[in-house]
Coordinates of C-alpha atoms in Angstrom, one line a residue:
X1 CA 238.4 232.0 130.4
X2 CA 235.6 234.3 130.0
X3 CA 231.8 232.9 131.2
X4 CA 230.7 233.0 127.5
X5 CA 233.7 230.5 126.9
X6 CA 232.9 228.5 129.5
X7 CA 229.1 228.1 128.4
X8 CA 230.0 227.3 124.6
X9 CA 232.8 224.3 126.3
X10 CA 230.0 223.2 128.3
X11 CA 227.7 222.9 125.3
X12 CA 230.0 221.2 123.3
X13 CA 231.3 218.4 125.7
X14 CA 227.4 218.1 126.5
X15 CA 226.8 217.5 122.6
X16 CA 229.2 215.5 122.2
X17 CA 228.8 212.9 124.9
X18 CA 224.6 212.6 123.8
X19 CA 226.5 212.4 120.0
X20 CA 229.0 209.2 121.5
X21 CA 226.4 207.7 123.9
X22 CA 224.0 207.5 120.4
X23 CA 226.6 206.0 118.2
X24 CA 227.9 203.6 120.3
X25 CA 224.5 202.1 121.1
X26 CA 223.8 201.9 117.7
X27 CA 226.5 200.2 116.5
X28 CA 226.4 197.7 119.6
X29 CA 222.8 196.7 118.8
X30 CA 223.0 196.2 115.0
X31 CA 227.0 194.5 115.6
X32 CA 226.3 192.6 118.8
X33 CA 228.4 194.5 120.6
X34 CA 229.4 193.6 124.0
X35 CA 229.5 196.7 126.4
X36 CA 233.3 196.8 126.4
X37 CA 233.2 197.4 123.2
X38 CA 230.8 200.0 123.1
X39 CA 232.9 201.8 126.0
X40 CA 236.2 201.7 124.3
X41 CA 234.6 202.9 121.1
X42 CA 232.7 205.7 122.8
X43 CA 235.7 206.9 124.8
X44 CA 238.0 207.0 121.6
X45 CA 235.3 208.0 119.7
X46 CA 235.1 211.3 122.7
X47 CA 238.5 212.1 122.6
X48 CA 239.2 211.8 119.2
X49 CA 236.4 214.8 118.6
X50 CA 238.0 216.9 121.2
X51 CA 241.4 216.8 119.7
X52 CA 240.0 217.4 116.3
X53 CA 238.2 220.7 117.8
X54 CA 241.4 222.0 119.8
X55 CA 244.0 221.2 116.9
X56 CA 242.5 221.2 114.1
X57 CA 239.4 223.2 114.2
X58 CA 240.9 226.3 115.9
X59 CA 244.0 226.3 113.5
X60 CA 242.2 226.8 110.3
X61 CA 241.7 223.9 109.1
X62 CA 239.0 224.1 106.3
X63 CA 235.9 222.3 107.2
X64 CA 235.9 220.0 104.2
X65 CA 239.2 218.2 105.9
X66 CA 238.0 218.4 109.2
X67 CA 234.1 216.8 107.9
X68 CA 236.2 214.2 106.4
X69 CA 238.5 213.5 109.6
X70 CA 235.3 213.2 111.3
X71 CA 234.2 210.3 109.1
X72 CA 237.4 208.6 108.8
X73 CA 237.2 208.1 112.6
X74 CA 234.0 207.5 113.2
X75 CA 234.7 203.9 110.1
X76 CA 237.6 203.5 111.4
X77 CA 237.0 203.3 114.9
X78 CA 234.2 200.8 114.3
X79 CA 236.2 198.5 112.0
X80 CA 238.6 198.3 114.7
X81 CA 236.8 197.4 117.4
X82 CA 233.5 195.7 116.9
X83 CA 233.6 192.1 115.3
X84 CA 232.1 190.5 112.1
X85 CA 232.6 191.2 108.1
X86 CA 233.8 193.6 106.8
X87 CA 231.5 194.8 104.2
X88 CA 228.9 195.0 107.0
X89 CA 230.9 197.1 109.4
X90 CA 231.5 199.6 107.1
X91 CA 228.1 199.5 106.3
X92 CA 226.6 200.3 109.1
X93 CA 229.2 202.6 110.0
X94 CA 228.4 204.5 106.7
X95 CA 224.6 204.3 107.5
X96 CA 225.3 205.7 110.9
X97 CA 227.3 208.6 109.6
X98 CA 224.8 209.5 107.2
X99 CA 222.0 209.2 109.1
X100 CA 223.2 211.7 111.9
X101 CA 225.0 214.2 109.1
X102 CA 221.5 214.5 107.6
X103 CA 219.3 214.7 110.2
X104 CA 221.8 217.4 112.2
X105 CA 221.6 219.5 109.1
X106 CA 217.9 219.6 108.3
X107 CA 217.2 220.3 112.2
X108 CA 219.6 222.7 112.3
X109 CA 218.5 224.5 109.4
X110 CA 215.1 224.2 109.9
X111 CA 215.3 226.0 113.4
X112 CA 217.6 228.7 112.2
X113 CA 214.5 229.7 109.5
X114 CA 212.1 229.4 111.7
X115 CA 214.1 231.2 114.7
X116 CA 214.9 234.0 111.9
X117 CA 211.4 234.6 111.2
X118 CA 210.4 234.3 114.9
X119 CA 213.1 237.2 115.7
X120 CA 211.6 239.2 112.8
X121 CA 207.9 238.8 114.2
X122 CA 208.7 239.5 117.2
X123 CA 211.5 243.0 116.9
X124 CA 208.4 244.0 114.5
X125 CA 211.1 245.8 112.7
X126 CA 212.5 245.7 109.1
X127 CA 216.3 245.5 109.9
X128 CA 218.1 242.5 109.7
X129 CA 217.4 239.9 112.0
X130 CA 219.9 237.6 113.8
X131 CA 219.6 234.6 116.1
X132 CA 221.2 235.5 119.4
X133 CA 223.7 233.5 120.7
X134 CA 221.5 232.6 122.9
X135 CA 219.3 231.6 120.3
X136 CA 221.9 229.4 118.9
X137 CA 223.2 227.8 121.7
X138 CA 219.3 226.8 122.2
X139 CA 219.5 225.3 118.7
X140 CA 222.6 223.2 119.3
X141 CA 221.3 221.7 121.8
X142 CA 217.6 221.0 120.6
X143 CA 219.4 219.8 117.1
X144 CA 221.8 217.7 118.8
X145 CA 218.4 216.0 121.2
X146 CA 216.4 215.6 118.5
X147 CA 219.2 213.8 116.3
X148 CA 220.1 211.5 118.9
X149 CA 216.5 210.7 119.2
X150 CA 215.8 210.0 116.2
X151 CA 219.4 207.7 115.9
X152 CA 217.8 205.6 118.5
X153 CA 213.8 205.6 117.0
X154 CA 215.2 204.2 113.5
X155 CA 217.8 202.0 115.3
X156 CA 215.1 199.1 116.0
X157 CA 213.1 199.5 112.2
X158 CA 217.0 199.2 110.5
X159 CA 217.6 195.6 112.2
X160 CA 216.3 193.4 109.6
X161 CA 218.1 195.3 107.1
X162 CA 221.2 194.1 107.7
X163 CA 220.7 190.2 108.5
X164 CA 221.7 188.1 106.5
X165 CA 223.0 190.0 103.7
X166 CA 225.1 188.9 100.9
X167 CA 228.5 190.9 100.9
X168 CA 227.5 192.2 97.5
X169 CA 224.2 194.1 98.6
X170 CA 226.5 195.8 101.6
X171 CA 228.8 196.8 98.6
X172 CA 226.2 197.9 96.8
X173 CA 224.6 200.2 99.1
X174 CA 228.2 201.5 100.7
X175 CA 229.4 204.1 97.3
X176 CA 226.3 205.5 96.8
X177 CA 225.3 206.5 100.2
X178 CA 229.6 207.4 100.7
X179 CA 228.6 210.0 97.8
X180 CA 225.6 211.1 99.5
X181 CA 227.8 211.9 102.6
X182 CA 230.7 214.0 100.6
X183 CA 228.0 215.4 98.9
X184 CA 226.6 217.2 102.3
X185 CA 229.8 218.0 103.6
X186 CA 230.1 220.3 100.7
X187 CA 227.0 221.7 101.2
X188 CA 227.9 222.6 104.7
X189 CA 231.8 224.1 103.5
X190 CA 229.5 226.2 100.7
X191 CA 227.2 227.4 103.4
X192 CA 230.2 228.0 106.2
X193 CA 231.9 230.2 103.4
X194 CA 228.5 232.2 102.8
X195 CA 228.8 231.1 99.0
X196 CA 225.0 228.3 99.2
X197 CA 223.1 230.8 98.1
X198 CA 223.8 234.2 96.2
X199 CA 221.8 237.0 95.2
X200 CA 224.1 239.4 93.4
X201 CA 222.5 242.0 95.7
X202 CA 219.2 242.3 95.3
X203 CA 218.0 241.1 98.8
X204 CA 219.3 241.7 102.0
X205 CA 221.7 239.7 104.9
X206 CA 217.5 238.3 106.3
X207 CA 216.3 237.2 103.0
X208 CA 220.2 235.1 102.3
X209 CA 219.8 233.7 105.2
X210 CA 216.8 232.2 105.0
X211 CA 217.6 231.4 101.5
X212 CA 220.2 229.6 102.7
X213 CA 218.9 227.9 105.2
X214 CA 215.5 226.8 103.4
X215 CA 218.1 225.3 100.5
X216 CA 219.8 223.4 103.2
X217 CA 216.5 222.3 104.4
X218 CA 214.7 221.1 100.9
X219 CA 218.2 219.3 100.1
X220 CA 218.8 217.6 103.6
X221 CA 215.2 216.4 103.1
X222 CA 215.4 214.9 99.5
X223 CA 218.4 213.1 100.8
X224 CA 217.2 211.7 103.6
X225 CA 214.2 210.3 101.3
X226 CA 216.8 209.4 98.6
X227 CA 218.6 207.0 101.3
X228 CA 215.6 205.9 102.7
X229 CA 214.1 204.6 99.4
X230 CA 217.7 203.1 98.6
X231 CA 218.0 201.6 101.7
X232 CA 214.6 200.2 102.1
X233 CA 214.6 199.9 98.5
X234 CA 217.2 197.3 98.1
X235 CA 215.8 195.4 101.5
X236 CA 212.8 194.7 99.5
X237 CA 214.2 193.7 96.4
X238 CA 216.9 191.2 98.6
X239 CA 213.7 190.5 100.6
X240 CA 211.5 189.1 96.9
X241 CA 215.0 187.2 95.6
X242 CA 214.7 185.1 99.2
X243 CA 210.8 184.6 98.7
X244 CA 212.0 183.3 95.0
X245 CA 214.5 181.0 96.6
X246 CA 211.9 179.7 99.0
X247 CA 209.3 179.6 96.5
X248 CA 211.7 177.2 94.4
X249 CA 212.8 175.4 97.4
X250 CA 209.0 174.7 97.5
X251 CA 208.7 173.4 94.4
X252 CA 211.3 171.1 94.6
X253 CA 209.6 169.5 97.3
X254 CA 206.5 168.9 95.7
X255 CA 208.2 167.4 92.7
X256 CA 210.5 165.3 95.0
X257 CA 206.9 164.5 96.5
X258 CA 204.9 163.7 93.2
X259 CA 208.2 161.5 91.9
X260 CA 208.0 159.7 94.8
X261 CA 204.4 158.9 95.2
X262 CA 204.5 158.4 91.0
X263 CA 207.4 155.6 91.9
X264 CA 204.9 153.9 94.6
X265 CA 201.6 154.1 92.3
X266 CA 203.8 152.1 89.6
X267 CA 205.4 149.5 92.2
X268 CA 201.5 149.4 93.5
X269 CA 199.9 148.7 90.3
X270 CA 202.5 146.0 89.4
X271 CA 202.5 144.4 92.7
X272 CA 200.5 141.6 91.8
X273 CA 202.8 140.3 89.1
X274 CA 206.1 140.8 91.0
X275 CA 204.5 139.0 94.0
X276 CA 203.6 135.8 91.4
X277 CA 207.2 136.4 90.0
X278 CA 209.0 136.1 93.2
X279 CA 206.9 133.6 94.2
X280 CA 208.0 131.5 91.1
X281 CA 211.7 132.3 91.9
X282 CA 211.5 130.9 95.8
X283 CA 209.9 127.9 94.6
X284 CA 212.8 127.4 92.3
X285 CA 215.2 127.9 95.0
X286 CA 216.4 130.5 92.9
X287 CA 218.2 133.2 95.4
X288 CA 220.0 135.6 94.2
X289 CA 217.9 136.2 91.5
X290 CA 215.0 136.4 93.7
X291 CA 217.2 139.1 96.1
X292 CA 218.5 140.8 92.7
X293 CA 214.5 141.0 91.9
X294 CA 213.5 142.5 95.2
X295 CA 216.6 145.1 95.0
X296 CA 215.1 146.7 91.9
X297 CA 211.7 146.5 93.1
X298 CA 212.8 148.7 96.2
X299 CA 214.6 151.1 93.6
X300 CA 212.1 151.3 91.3
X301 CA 209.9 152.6 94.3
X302 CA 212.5 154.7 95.7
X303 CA 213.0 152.6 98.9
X304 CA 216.5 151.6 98.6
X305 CA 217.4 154.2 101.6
X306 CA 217.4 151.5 104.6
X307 CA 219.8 153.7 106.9
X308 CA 217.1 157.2 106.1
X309 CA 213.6 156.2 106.6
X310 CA 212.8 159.2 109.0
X311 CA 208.9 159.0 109.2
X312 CA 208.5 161.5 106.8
X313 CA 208.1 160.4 103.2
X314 CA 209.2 164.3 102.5
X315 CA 212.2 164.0 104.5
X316 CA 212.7 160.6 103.1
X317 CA 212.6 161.5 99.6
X318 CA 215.2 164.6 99.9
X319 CA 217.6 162.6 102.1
X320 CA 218.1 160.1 99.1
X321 CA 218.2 162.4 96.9
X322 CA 220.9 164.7 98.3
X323 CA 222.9 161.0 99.0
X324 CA 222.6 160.4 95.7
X325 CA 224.2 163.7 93.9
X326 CA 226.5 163.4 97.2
X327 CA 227.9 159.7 96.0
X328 CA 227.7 160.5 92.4
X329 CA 230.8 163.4 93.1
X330 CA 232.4 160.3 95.7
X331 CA 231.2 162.8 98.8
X332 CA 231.1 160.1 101.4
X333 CA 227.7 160.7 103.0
X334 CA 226.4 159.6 106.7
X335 CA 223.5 160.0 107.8
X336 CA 221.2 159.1 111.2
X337 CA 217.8 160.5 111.1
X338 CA 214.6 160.1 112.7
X339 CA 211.5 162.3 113.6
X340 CA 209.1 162.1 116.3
X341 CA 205.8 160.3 115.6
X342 CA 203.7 163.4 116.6
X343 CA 206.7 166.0 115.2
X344 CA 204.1 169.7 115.0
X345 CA 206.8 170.5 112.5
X346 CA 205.6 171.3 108.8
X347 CA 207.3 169.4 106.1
X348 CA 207.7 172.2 103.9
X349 CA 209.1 173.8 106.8
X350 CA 211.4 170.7 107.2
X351 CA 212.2 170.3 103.2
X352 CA 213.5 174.2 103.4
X353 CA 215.8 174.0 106.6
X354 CA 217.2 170.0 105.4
X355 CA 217.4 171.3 101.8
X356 CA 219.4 174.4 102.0
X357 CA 221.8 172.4 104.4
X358 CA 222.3 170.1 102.5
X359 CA 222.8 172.5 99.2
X360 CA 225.2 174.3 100.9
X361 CA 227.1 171.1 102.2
X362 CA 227.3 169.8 98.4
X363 CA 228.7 173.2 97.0
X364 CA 231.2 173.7 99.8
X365 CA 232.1 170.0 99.4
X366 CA 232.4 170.5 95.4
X367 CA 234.6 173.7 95.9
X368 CA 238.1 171.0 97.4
X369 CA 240.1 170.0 95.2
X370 CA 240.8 166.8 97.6
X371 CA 237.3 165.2 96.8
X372 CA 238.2 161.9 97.9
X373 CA 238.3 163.3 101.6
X374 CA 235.8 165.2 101.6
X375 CA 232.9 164.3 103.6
X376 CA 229.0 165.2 104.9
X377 CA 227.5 164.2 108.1
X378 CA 223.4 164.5 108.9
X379 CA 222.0 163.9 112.7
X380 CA 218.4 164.9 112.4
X381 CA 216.7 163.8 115.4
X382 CA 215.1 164.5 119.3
X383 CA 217.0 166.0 122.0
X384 CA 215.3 167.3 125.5
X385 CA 212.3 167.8 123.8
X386 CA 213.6 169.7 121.0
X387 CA 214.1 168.8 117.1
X388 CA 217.9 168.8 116.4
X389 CA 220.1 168.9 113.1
X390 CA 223.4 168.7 112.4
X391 CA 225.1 168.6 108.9
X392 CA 229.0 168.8 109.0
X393 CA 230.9 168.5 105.8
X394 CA 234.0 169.6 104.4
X395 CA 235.0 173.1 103.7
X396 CA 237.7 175.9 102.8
X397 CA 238.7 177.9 105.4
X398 CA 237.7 181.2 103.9
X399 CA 239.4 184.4 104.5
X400 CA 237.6 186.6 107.3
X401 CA 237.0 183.1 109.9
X402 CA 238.6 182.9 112.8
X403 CA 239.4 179.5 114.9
X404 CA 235.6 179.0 116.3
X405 CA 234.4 182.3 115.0
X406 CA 230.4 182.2 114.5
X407 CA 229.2 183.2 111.2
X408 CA 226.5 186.4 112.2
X409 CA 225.7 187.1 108.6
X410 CA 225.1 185.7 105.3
X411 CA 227.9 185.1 102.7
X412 CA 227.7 186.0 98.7
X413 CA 227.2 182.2 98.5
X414 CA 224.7 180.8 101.6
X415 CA 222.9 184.6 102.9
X416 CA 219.9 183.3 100.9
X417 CA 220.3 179.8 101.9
X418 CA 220.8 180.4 105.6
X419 CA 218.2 183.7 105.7
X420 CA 215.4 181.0 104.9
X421 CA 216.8 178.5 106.7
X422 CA 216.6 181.0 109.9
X423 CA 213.2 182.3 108.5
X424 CA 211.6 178.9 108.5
X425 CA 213.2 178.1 112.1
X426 CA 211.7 181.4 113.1
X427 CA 208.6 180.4 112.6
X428 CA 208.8 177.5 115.4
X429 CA 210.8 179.8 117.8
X430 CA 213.9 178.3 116.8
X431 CA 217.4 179.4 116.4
X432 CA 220.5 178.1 113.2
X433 CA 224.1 178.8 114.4
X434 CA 227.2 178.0 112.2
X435 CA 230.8 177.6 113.1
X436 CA 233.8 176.8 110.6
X437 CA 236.5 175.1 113.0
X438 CA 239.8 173.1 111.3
X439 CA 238.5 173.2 108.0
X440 CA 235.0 171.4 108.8
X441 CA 231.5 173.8 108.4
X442 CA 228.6 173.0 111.0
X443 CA 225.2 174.7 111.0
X444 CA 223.1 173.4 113.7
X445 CA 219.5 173.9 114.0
X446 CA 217.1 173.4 117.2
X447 CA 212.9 173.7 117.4
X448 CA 211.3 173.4 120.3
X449 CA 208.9 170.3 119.8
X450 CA 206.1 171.8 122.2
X451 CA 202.6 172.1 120.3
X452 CA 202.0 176.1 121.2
X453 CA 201.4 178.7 119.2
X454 CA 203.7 179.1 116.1
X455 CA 204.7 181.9 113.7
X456 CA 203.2 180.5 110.4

């Protein structure tokens, strides 16, 4: 093996490795990863490049198969070994694959033209100019830096993108950007058979070259804007649907609110005459009516909830009327739930978190066919200084759960539910896990009750 050999092996394994090292940390951070993972994945990830170079590159293999190899391994791999759904794996893994394709290429490309231009000005010559090998090693390398640092810049901007998605928006966003990727690799299999640009002989080898290469360059760039506005695009118009969703989870609180203090302004008003006509039934000795009386008093102010008076009239007023539609459907419904007499959390804040629990309790309750077991539980109370909830209920065990798996991301059903659910605890440095365990679905939610300095 000659020296020149020896350098190009060098370059590539170099290359390579940076290439591995910046895949597998992106996929650990947006796929909570644990380091195992992100070692096994990296060293298959390694080896599966070099036997794709040796045996398949070297043998003829045209680049189109060997582009699409490369991607096949790269989803593959990360299907296989990092955790959580589908439809977000793949996602990321396309995003990843994208990302790096385009960003290579319009590096690449754009220090080919400018190295052909440099050559020119500097042989001061009008024959063709070439980029040495020198030259091109230099490129490889300063391509494949600047790639993996720009992998790692956008890895930290691209985190929000992917919570708490519904599997639809994943789907959404996988085909097009999948097109966008065979698109390129056609690009590059044009340009590797000289055939991106033609001039039917009217400019020389230079002028092609930089034809080519400038082409590469304009189309790399409008497709990296094309996936950043379709990216960031759909983010946004997910991010407005939740903001609609909170906005009408907001205005079901202040109806539940206004009924509620409409219910007490009528029971106020009349007060006076039920007082005199419960007077005139103990006087009588006349019992049950008098209890029967006092019953629909407390209903027609929308008391009747003696096991959920909370301290929040809020709280109070969405508790009975989630135990309501519960009972109506014959959900059997328990609940024990008390606040803190100085609790710094806001009751809209509360209505959103206890509301879309709730909601999704009811519709995963509704979904059994078996609605005479099934079954919601509510603790909402103090624990070590901390505001705790719990609702259980009833549920399917749905296809993609595993025996104690946590639930990461948001499904077609509760992402918007559980994204304002986690946005509201957010704002009090809080955290919302669920688990689906033995056909029984638990989200949890903790604040911390100290009175700092929150995120409102």
């Amino acid at each position: 093996m000659n020296q020149r050999a020896g350098w190009d092996i060098f370059l590539f394994l170099l290359t390579e490795f940076l290439y591995v090292w910046s895949a597998s940390r992106f996929l650990r951070t947006h796929l909570q990863g644990k380091s195992r993972e992100g070692r096994v994945f990296g060293g298959l990830l390694f080896g599966s490049h070099i036997v794709m170079v040796f045996f398949l590159e070297n043998r003829g293999i045209p680049y189109i198969l060997y582009a699409l190899c490369g991607h096949g391994v790269l989803l593959g791999l990360t299907m296989a070994i990092f955790r959580g759904e589908r439809e977000r794996k793949l996602l990321i893994g396309v995003i990843l694959a994208v990302m790096s394709q385009l960003i290579w290429n319009f590096t690449d490309s754009f220090l080919c033209f400018m190295g052909l231009i440099l050559v020119r000005v500097l042989s001061g010559s009008g024959e063709t100019a070439f980029v040495g090998v020198w030259g091109r090693r230099a490129i490889t390398l300063f391509t494949c830096v600047v790639g993996v640092i720009a992998v790692c810049l956008l890895s930290k901007p691209l985190e929000p993108v992917f919570e708490d998605k519904r599997k639809s928006w994943y789907l959404s966003l996988i085909a097009p950007l999948s097109g966008m990727m065979l698109v390129t690799d056609l690009a590059n299999w044009a340009a590797s058979n000289g055939i991106l640009v033609q001039d039917r002989g009217r400019y020389g080898l230079f002028e092609n070259q930089l034809f080519s290469h400038g082409a590469m360059c304009v189309f790399t760039g409008l497709s990296m804007a094309a996936a950043g506005f379709l990216v960031l695009g759909l983010d946004r118009m997910d991010r407005q649907e939740r903001s609609g969703e909170q906005y009408r989870t907001q205005m079901l609180y202040y109806e539940m609110m206004e009924e509620q203090y409409s219910q007490m302004e009528r029971l106020r008003h009349d007060l006076k005459n039920h007082i005199i006509a419960l007077d005139s039934l103990i006087q009588n000795r006349q019992w049950e009516k008098a209890v029967s009386y006092l019953q629909e008093m407390a209903q027609l102010g929308g008391v009747e909830t003696g096991d959920e008076i909370t301290g929040s009239l809020a709280i109070d007023a969405l508790l009975y009327h989630k135990k309501r539609q519960a009972e109506e459907q014959g959900i059997r419904w328990q609940c024990d739930a008390r606040l803190p007499a100085d609790c710094p959390v806001k009751d809209i804040d509360l209505c959103i978190i206890v509301g879309n629990a709730l909601d999704n309790a009811l519709e995963s309750c509704l979904r059994l066919k078996a609605r005479e077991q099934t079954f919601i539980y509510v603790y909402l109370g103090t624990v070590r200084k901390c505001l705790f909830l719990e609702a259980r209920n009833s549920a399917e065990q749905e296809e993609g759960w595993e025996r104690g798996e946590k639930w990461k991301s948001g499904s077609q059903r509760h992402g918007l539910g559980l994204g304002n659910m986690k946005a509201a605890a957010a704002r009090y440095n809080g955290v919302v896990r669920t688990e689906l365990e033995n056909g029984v679905f638990a989200v949890s939610v903790l604040l911390p009750l100290y009175h700092g300095t929150y995120r409102v």
